[in-house]
């Protein structure tokens, strides 16, 4: 079982690798085309600014490689900024182009920050299903309203409702907290930082990778 | 309503977790890795590791502890103490930390926060402020692990770090720290009403009632707890149970 | 004839050269050991003086110093090892309980005098005697020269929060200042008169109140007096009693000489006159160290006093060291340590760090680093107040200071004074 974590110089990759290690899988950090295409499962990590992330991906020529990988229908999981970059564009700073695998834009959380409503959104928060049933996805067997760890100011906003795997509410404002389109997954939260529930999501991802291969 | 985060704070000297009073004293209370795992298993939301003597020895040396802890602890980890340059942040993140807490270096050069948050993102940068009360509703910023006064006003400095791009503020009351007599409610109330970034309250908890008090009476977003956990006054789960069931506070279970 | 003259002049020349060489050789002041050595375990040097009978202290006196064994380890570390391995603290506590039961009062009167200032050590001592061991202590404070705010606050909290009785005894400031001034200029030991009074107040108050037991906190053997002194719980009476009052020396000047100036009479010396040995023996007064009976850890005293007697550490770091809670009640205190730096080459940080190495709080490497960072820091904050107190100008201060720099410890390099040896081996004479 070859799990590859994309190395483009961004993101807390140690924890991601450790969370796979906990399930006895040795995930590899790489930006090599061959290694990525031969992976059984691919992780796109990331934290921080969208433009910075895209710059680095482009610097290493990774966008076409990711698109080629996705064509093989093997599973891909984007985490946090990694999920955001799957979208077409982001409104952060200037309009920056994303990878474009999911229709929609990345926008700022539509909420006015104040001393009662803090931004960035740093907290444990609940995920709820929208239209997609969770069984046989990375959220298989996860209890509805489970708390996951979020830390972000921007959110991905899918054009197509069908792509929404889960939603989350922050001070009454609903946003998309995870996506699924065929075998492309994205989590706005950090499964590798969400304790046992998060580790379960990782093991679900591994299960899906196994099924496909 | 946002869920309040329960954070365990571990002050480290060499191979030990230590617990002082007023940021003074190096009494050993346990092994860092063991304690972090214990709190994780009990359901803690985050862990903070502070190098308690980085200021004395002009070093910072928690990388090994972080690397080890990351293997078994899957909640966010913040590292502070002796973070002085961009390379220090990179080293901490490479070791597995999610956030770094910066105090002295930011006071000496506020631009450091701006630079760091631009490179690593605001969510990685926690501005750590150590506050000593000097008059009614007035606190002074201290650096070097609570040893050197700076003449800076805490509330003004809090607003400044927010504008420089810090993602969170950890506010520690030097007067209350380690005393187990409760948080500085005035300080926490004022600072949490002043800024729009999350506030982590630190310093003074001695009982579960103290923790519920600071949550209920201020706008803070997270509580950092040391003595209560290290001296086994409460376990993480007994504390959460009390806060959720008896005080009806929203917390991740 | 010519040959004999030649031989004579060569011999003479050789003799003269030898004489010059001998004169140039660094003569150690105060009879201190010529060779400067540092303990292999902690950071103290072999120049550290042992406790002396202060009222016999006069100019030019030879100092007794801490002992180093053949392995290069100081007696404080040796004692510490013994403390760890060979002493049964359960037995010692039993001894304490037996001792206290002999002195415990049954009629509500005071049964133990605890001298101290409300710092962490005396705060611990008095509180634990009262609340754990059921004694009825009277704390007695020999007033600091000049109270710091935090020192006064802690002293008050000792009473108000700690729940103890106290008598604060402040000696006549005019005489005290003059003695201190003399002590500074004659001995470079400004604290000498203070220490005389401090040692006396315990037994003196005991005699006055009809109390037989005096209990101090730590024993100086912890820090390097002769180990034999620590096998005995009782303080040597010579420290606080005298049989020859008129020749007691304060600042190197005898009481007789002060009186002869016409400014003072014998009455003024009451706070400094040690009780007579025979009177103390008749009254059954015993002076003990709690540190003999309970395992002493100054850091734990800090925690205890914060939790029980309202003690607060200084908000800022103390000059000359890294600590915030040791000895913070007297503005003159930093000059006591500064003068030990001048005379013995070791400052406040060395003392603090050495103790913490022994008590396993820091490693020797860390201690050496701290010493390098803080030991020679000049105490700027209260300098002007100190000069006012001893009625001296800044020039006079430095003149006296520089007169006491022993050449075997200090070297003048480009107008600056540098240590020949330090614990990090970066002194001017250290081989790197």
PDB file of N, CA, C and O in Angstrom, chain C residues 356-409:
ATOM      1  N   UNK C 356      21.751  25.499  43.542  1.00  0.00           N
ATOM      2  CA  UNK C 356      20.766  24.817  42.715  1.00  0.00           C
ATOM      3  C   UNK C 356      21.345  23.592  42.010  1.00  0.00           C
ATOM      4  O   UNK C 356      20.621  22.653  41.692  1.00  0.00           O
ATOM      5  N   UNK C 357      22.651  23.609  41.767  1.00  0.00           N
ATOM      6  CA  UNK C 357      23.279  22.406  41.212  1.00  0.00           C
ATOM      7  C   UNK C 357      23.199  21.293  42.253  1.00  0.00           C
ATOM      8  O   UNK C 357      22.826  20.161  41.946  1.00  0.00           O
ATOM      9  N   UNK C 358      23.537  21.633  43.499  1.00  0.00           N
ATOM     10  CA  UNK C 358      23.525  20.615  44.552  1.00  0.00           C
ATOM     11  C   UNK C 358      22.133  20.055  44.779  1.00  0.00           C
ATOM     12  O   UNK C 358      21.958  18.892  45.091  1.00  0.00           O
ATOM     13  N   UNK C 359      21.121  20.909  44.633  1.00  0.00           N
ATOM     14  CA  UNK C 359      19.760  20.447  44.851  1.00  0.00           C
ATOM     15  C   UNK C 359      19.116  19.935  43.577  1.00  0.00           C
ATOM     16  O   UNK C 359      17.893  19.777  43.517  1.00  0.00           O
ATOM     17  N   UNK C 360      19.974  19.684  42.567  1.00  0.00           N
ATOM     18  CA  UNK C 360      19.497  19.013  41.358  1.00  0.00           C
ATOM     19  C   UNK C 360      18.437  19.799  40.590  1.00  0.00           C
ATOM     20  O   UNK C 360      17.536  19.221  39.982  1.00  0.00           O
ATOM     21  N   UNK C 361      18.546  21.130  40.616  1.00  0.00           N
ATOM     22  CA  UNK C 361      17.594  21.920  39.831  1.00  0.00           C
ATOM     23  C   UNK C 361      18.178  22.269  38.476  1.00  0.00           C
ATOM     24  O   UNK C 361      17.469  22.432  37.498  1.00  0.00           O
ATOM     25  N   UNK C 362      19.504  22.456  38.449  1.00  0.00           N
ATOM     26  CA  UNK C 362      20.173  22.786  37.193  1.00  0.00           C
ATOM     27  C   UNK C 362      21.456  21.979  37.103  1.00  0.00           C
ATOM     28  O   UNK C 362      21.953  21.478  38.112  1.00  0.00           O
ATOM     29  N   UNK C 363      21.971  21.849  35.882  1.00  0.00           N
ATOM     30  CA  UNK C 363      23.223  21.111  35.714  1.00  0.00           C
ATOM     31  C   UNK C 363      24.403  22.069  35.896  1.00  0.00           C
ATOM     32  O   UNK C 363      24.223  23.289  35.878  1.00  0.00           O
ATOM     33  N   UNK C 364      25.607  21.495  36.061  1.00  0.00           N
ATOM     34  CA  UNK C 364      26.795  22.342  36.232  1.00  0.00           C
ATOM     35  C   UNK C 364      27.023  23.216  34.997  1.00  0.00           C
ATOM     36  O   UNK C 364      27.411  24.377  35.120  1.00  0.00           O
ATOM     37  N   UNK C 365      26.757  22.662  33.806  1.00  0.00           N
ATOM     38  CA  UNK C 365      26.941  23.440  32.572  1.00  0.00           C
ATOM     39  C   UNK C 365      26.019  24.638  32.567  1.00  0.00           C
ATOM     40  O   UNK C 365      26.396  25.749  32.195  1.00  0.00           O
ATOM     41  N   UNK C 366      24.767  24.403  32.968  1.00  0.00           N
ATOM     42  CA  UNK C 366      23.816  25.502  33.006  1.00  0.00           C
ATOM     43  C   UNK C 366      24.248  26.539  34.030  1.00  0.00           C
ATOM     44  O   UNK C 366      24.186  27.743  33.780  1.00  0.00           O
ATOM     45  N   UNK C 367      24.714  26.048  35.174  1.00  0.00           N
ATOM     46  CA  UNK C 367      25.174  26.964  36.216  1.00  0.00           C
ATOM     47  C   UNK C 367      26.321  27.821  35.700  1.00  0.00           C
ATOM     48  O   UNK C 367      26.346  29.039  35.892  1.00  0.00           O
ATOM     49  N   UNK C 368      27.272  27.182  35.020  1.00  0.00           N
ATOM     50  CA  UNK C 368      28.414  27.932  34.497  1.00  0.00           C
ATOM     51  C   UNK C 368      27.957  28.981  33.496  1.00  0.00           C
ATOM     52  O   UNK C 368      28.454  30.099  33.455  1.00  0.00           O
ATOM     53  N   UNK C 369      26.967  28.615  32.698  1.00  0.00           N
ATOM     54  CA  UNK C 369      26.439  29.569  31.715  1.00  0.00           C
ATOM     55  C   UNK C 369      25.814  30.764  32.399  1.00  0.00           C
ATOM     56  O   UNK C 369      26.013  31.910  32.014  1.00  0.00           O
ATOM     57  N   UNK C 370      25.048  30.502  33.448  1.00  0.00           N
ATOM     58  CA  UNK C 370      24.388  31.579  34.183  1.00  0.00           C
ATOM     59  C   UNK C 370      25.423  32.485  34.857  1.00  0.00           C
ATOM     60  O   UNK C 370      25.291  33.701  34.854  1.00  0.00           O
ATOM     61  N   UNK C 371      26.456  31.849  35.437  1.00  0.00           N
ATOM     62  CA  UNK C 371      27.499  32.625  36.099  1.00  0.00           C
ATOM     63  C   UNK C 371      28.158  33.563  35.093  1.00  0.00           C
ATOM     64  O   UNK C 371      28.364  34.744  35.359  1.00  0.00           O
ATOM     65  N   UNK C 372      28.446  33.023  33.932  1.00  0.00           N
ATOM     66  CA  UNK C 372      29.072  33.846  32.895  1.00  0.00           C
ATOM     67  C   UNK C 372      28.173  35.022  32.534  1.00  0.00           C
ATOM     68  O   UNK C 372      28.621  36.142  32.321  1.00  0.00           O
ATOM     69  N   UNK C 373      26.868  34.754  32.512  1.00  0.00           N
ATOM     70  CA  UNK C 373      25.926  35.779  32.073  1.00  0.00           C
ATOM     71  C   UNK C 373      25.695  36.856  33.122  1.00  0.00           C
ATOM     72  O   UNK C 373      25.561  38.030  32.803  1.00  0.00           O
ATOM     73  N   UNK C 374      25.618  36.466  34.409  1.00  0.00           N
ATOM     74  CA  UNK C 374      25.143  37.409  35.418  1.00  0.00           C
ATOM     75  C   UNK C 374      26.107  37.763  36.543  1.00  0.00           C
ATOM     76  O   UNK C 374      25.902  38.766  37.220  1.00  0.00           O
ATOM     77  N   UNK C 375      27.140  36.954  36.763  1.00  0.00           N
ATOM     78  CA  UNK C 375      27.899  37.098  38.006  1.00  0.00           C
ATOM     79  C   UNK C 375      28.533  38.476  38.196  1.00  0.00           C
ATOM     80  O   UNK C 375      28.620  38.973  39.306  1.00  0.00           O
ATOM     81  N   UNK C 376      28.994  39.068  37.101  1.00  0.00           N
ATOM     82  CA  UNK C 376      29.725  40.330  37.264  1.00  0.00           C
ATOM     83  C   UNK C 376      28.846  41.558  36.991  1.00  0.00           C
ATOM     84  O   UNK C 376      29.346  42.658  36.838  1.00  0.00           O
ATOM     85  N   UNK C 377      27.532  41.352  36.951  1.00  0.00           N
ATOM     86  CA  UNK C 377      26.623  42.467  36.682  1.00  0.00           C
ATOM     87  C   UNK C 377      26.663  43.458  37.845  1.00  0.00           C
ATOM     88  O   UNK C 377      26.544  43.067  39.006  1.00  0.00           O
ATOM     89  N   UNK C 378      26.793  44.740  37.541  1.00  0.00           N
ATOM     90  CA  UNK C 378      26.873  45.733  38.601  1.00  0.00           C
ATOM     91  C   UNK C 378      25.474  46.112  39.090  1.00  0.00           C
ATOM     92  O   UNK C 378      24.592  46.356  38.286  1.00  0.00           O
ATOM     93  N   UNK C 379      25.254  46.164  40.412  1.00  0.00           N
ATOM     94  CA  UNK C 379      23.919  46.484  40.927  1.00  0.00           C
ATOM     95  C   UNK C 379      23.617  47.978  40.826  1.00  0.00           C
ATOM     96  O   UNK C 379      23.868  48.740  41.744  1.00  0.00           O
ATOM     97  N   UNK C 380      23.061  48.343  39.690  1.00  0.00           N
ATOM     98  CA  UNK C 380      22.850  49.753  39.381  1.00  0.00           C
ATOM     99  C   UNK C 380      21.672  50.365  40.127  1.00  0.00           C
ATOM    100  O   UNK C 380      21.702  51.526  40.536  1.00  0.00           O
ATOM    101  N   UNK C 381      20.613  49.555  40.314  1.00  0.00           N
ATOM    102  CA  UNK C 381      19.334  50.101  40.790  1.00  0.00           C
ATOM    103  C   UNK C 381      19.440  50.884  42.099  1.00  0.00           C
ATOM    104  O   UNK C 381      18.907  51.971  42.225  1.00  0.00           O
ATOM    105  N   UNK C 382      20.126  50.316  43.085  1.00  0.00           N
ATOM    106  CA  UNK C 382      20.196  50.999  44.386  1.00  0.00           C
ATOM    107  C   UNK C 382      21.563  51.629  44.661  1.00  0.00           C
ATOM    108  O   UNK C 382      21.891  51.931  45.809  1.00  0.00           O
ATOM    109  N   UNK C 383      22.337  51.838  43.629  1.00  0.00           N
ATOM    110  CA  UNK C 383      23.696  52.338  43.828  1.00  0.00           C
ATOM    111  C   UNK C 383      23.706  53.704  44.510  1.00  0.00           C
ATOM    112  O   UNK C 383      24.408  53.924  45.497  1.00  0.00           O
ATOM    113  N   UNK C 384      22.872  54.599  44.010  1.00  0.00           N
ATOM    114  CA  UNK C 384      22.866  55.950  44.594  1.00  0.00           C
ATOM    115  C   UNK C 384      22.421  55.897  46.052  1.00  0.00           C
ATOM    116  O   UNK C 384      23.002  56.558  46.912  1.00  0.00           O
ATOM    117  N   UNK C 385      21.425  55.086  46.329  1.00  0.00           N
ATOM    118  CA  UNK C 385      20.943  54.981  47.710  1.00  0.00           C
ATOM    119  C   UNK C 385      22.026  54.413  48.622  1.00  0.00           C
ATOM    120  O   UNK C 385      22.155  54.797  49.779  1.00  0.00           O
ATOM    121  N   UNK C 386      22.788  53.480  48.077  1.00  0.00           N
ATOM    122  CA  UNK C 386      23.876  52.909  48.867  1.00  0.00           C
ATOM    123  C   UNK C 386      24.938  53.968  49.165  1.00  0.00           C
ATOM    124  O   UNK C 386      25.416  54.088  50.297  1.00  0.00           O
ATOM    125  N   UNK C 387      25.290  54.728  48.145  1.00  0.00           N
ATOM    126  CA  UNK C 387      26.288  55.786  48.349  1.00  0.00           C
ATOM    127  C   UNK C 387      25.808  56.771  49.411  1.00  0.00           C
ATOM    128  O   UNK C 387      26.570  57.187  50.286  1.00  0.00           O
ATOM    129  N   UNK C 388      24.521  57.114  49.340  1.00  0.00           N
ATOM    130  CA  UNK C 388      23.970  58.022  50.355  1.00  0.00           C
ATOM    131  C   UNK C 388      24.057  57.394  51.733  1.00  0.00           C
ATOM    132  O   UNK C 388      24.405  58.047  52.704  1.00  0.00           O
ATOM    133  N   UNK C 389      23.754  56.124  51.805  1.00  0.00           N
ATOM    134  CA  UNK C 389      23.727  55.429  53.096  1.00  0.00           C
ATOM    135  C   UNK C 389      25.106  55.439  53.749  1.00  0.00           C
ATOM    136  O   UNK C 389      25.243  55.654  54.948  1.00  0.00           O
ATOM    137  N   UNK C 390      26.134  55.185  52.940  1.00  0.00           N
ATOM    138  CA  UNK C 390      27.478  55.162  53.530  1.00  0.00           C
ATOM    139  C   UNK C 390      28.193  56.493  53.370  1.00  0.00           C
ATOM    140  O   UNK C 390      29.400  56.597  53.588  1.00  0.00           O
ATOM    141  N   UNK C 391      27.419  57.495  52.953  1.00  0.00           N
ATOM    142  CA  UNK C 391      27.958  58.850  52.902  1.00  0.00           C
ATOM    143  C   UNK C 391      29.303  58.899  52.179  1.00  0.00           C
ATOM    144  O   UNK C 391      30.303  59.384  52.708  1.00  0.00           O
ATOM    145  N   UNK C 392      29.316  58.334  50.988  1.00  0.00           N
ATOM    146  CA  UNK C 392      30.554  58.334  50.209  1.00  0.00           C
ATOM    147  C   UNK C 392      30.256  58.734  48.772  1.00  0.00           C
ATOM    148  O   UNK C 392      29.138  58.569  48.296  1.00  0.00           O
ATOM    149  N   UNK C 393      31.259  59.254  48.115  1.00  0.00           N
ATOM    150  CA  UNK C 393      31.076  59.617  46.714  1.00  0.00           C
ATOM    151  C   UNK C 393      31.367  58.398  45.846  1.00  0.00           C
ATOM    152  O   UNK C 393      31.928  57.407  46.310  1.00  0.00           O
ATOM    153  N   UNK C 394      31.008  58.532  44.592  1.00  0.00           N
ATOM    154  CA  UNK C 394      31.250  57.422  43.665  1.00  0.00           C
ATOM    155  C   UNK C 394      32.742  57.158  43.538  1.00  0.00           C
ATOM    156  O   UNK C 394      33.174  56.016  43.511  1.00  0.00           O
ATOM    157  N   UNK C 395      33.542  58.224  43.516  1.00  0.00           N
ATOM    158  CA  UNK C 395      34.991  58.050  43.437  1.00  0.00           C
ATOM    159  C   UNK C 395      35.523  57.300  44.640  1.00  0.00           C
ATOM    160  O   UNK C 395      36.375  56.412  44.517  1.00  0.00           O
ATOM    161  N   UNK C 396      35.036  57.679  45.811  1.00  0.00           N
ATOM    162  CA  UNK C 396      35.496  57.017  47.043  1.00  0.00           C
ATOM    163  C   UNK C 396      35.113  55.544  46.997  1.00  0.00           C
ATOM    164  O   UNK C 396      35.873  54.664  47.418  1.00  0.00           O
ATOM    165  N   UNK C 397      33.908  55.287  46.491  1.00  0.00           N
ATOM    166  CA  UNK C 397      33.443  53.906  46.368  1.00  0.00           C
ATOM    167  C   UNK C 397      34.442  53.092  45.560  1.00  0.00           C
ATOM    168  O   UNK C 397      34.927  52.044  45.997  1.00  0.00           O
ATOM    169  N   UNK C 398      34.763  53.579  44.367  1.00  0.00           N
ATOM    170  CA  UNK C 398      35.639  52.804  43.481  1.00  0.00           C
ATOM    171  C   UNK C 398      37.065  52.723  44.003  1.00  0.00           C
ATOM    172  O   UNK C 398      37.748  51.707  43.796  1.00  0.00           O
ATOM    173  N   UNK C 399      37.472  53.771  44.701  1.00  0.00           N
ATOM    174  CA  UNK C 399      38.830  53.739  45.253  1.00  0.00           C
ATOM    175  C   UNK C 399      38.953  52.585  46.247  1.00  0.00           C
ATOM    176  O   UNK C 399      39.899  51.798  46.212  1.00  0.00           O
ATOM    177  N   UNK C 400      37.968  52.493  47.144  1.00  0.00           N
ATOM    178  CA  UNK C 400      37.978  51.414  48.132  1.00  0.00           C
ATOM    179  C   UNK C 400      37.864  50.053  47.457  1.00  0.00           C
ATOM    180  O   UNK C 400      38.567  49.107  47.789  1.00  0.00           O
ATOM    181  N   UNK C 401      36.940  49.985  46.488  1.00  0.00           N
ATOM    182  CA  UNK C 401      36.733  48.712  45.800  1.00  0.00           C
ATOM    183  C   UNK C 401      38.039  48.239  45.168  1.00  0.00           C
ATOM    184  O   UNK C 401      38.466  47.097  45.349  1.00  0.00           O
ATOM    185  N   UNK C 402      38.675  49.140  44.443  1.00  0.00           N
ATOM    186  CA  UNK C 402      39.873  48.722  43.704  1.00  0.00           C
ATOM    187  C   UNK C 402      41.032  48.363  44.620  1.00  0.00           C
ATOM    188  O   UNK C 402      41.859  47.520  44.288  1.00  0.00           O
ATOM    189  N   UNK C 403      41.050  48.982  45.808  1.00  0.00           N
ATOM    190  CA  UNK C 403      42.117  48.656  46.776  1.00  0.00           C
ATOM    191  C   UNK C 403      42.032  47.210  47.225  1.00  0.00           C
ATOM    192  O   UNK C 403      43.026  46.625  47.664  1.00  0.00           O
ATOM    193  N   UNK C 404      40.833  46.641  47.151  1.00  0.00           N
ATOM    194  CA  UNK C 404      40.627  45.294  47.678  1.00  0.00           C
ATOM    195  C   UNK C 404      40.663  44.209  46.617  1.00  0.00           C
ATOM    196  O   UNK C 404      40.355  43.056  46.902  1.00  0.00           O
ATOM    197  N   UNK C 405      41.019  44.586  45.398  1.00  0.00           N
ATOM    198  CA  UNK C 405      41.105  43.561  44.367  1.00  0.00           C
ATOM    199  C   UNK C 405      42.425  42.816  44.526  1.00  0.00           C
ATOM    200  O   UNK C 405      43.478  43.361  44.227  1.00  0.00           O
ATOM    201  N   UNK C 406      42.346  41.582  44.968  1.00  0.00           N
ATOM    202  CA  UNK C 406      43.573  40.818  45.130  1.00  0.00           C
ATOM    203  C   UNK C 406      44.192  40.543  43.766  1.00  0.00           C
ATOM    204  O   UNK C 406      43.488  40.134  42.834  1.00  0.00           O
ATOM    205  N   UNK C 407      45.501  40.758  43.628  1.00  0.00           N
ATOM    206  CA  UNK C 407      46.135  40.552  42.322  1.00  0.00           C
ATOM    207  C   UNK C 407      46.078  39.114  41.843  1.00  0.00           C
ATOM    208  O   UNK C 407      46.264  38.859  40.656  1.00  0.00           O
ATOM    209  N   UNK C 408      45.834  38.165  42.739  1.00  0.00           N
ATOM    210  CA  UNK C 408      45.785  36.789  42.246  1.00  0.00           C
ATOM    211  C   UNK C 408      44.413  36.466  41.657  1.00  0.00           C
ATOM    212  O   UNK C 408      44.229  35.435  41.034  1.00  0.00           O
ATOM    213  N   UNK C 409      43.454  37.419  41.820  1.00  0.00           N
ATOM    214  CA  UNK C 409      42.124  37.214  41.265  1.00  0.00           C
ATOM    215  C   UNK C 409      41.842  38.146  40.085  1.00  0.00           C
ATOM    216  O   UNK C 409      41.217  37.769  39.107  1.00  0.00           O
TER     217      UNK C 409
END
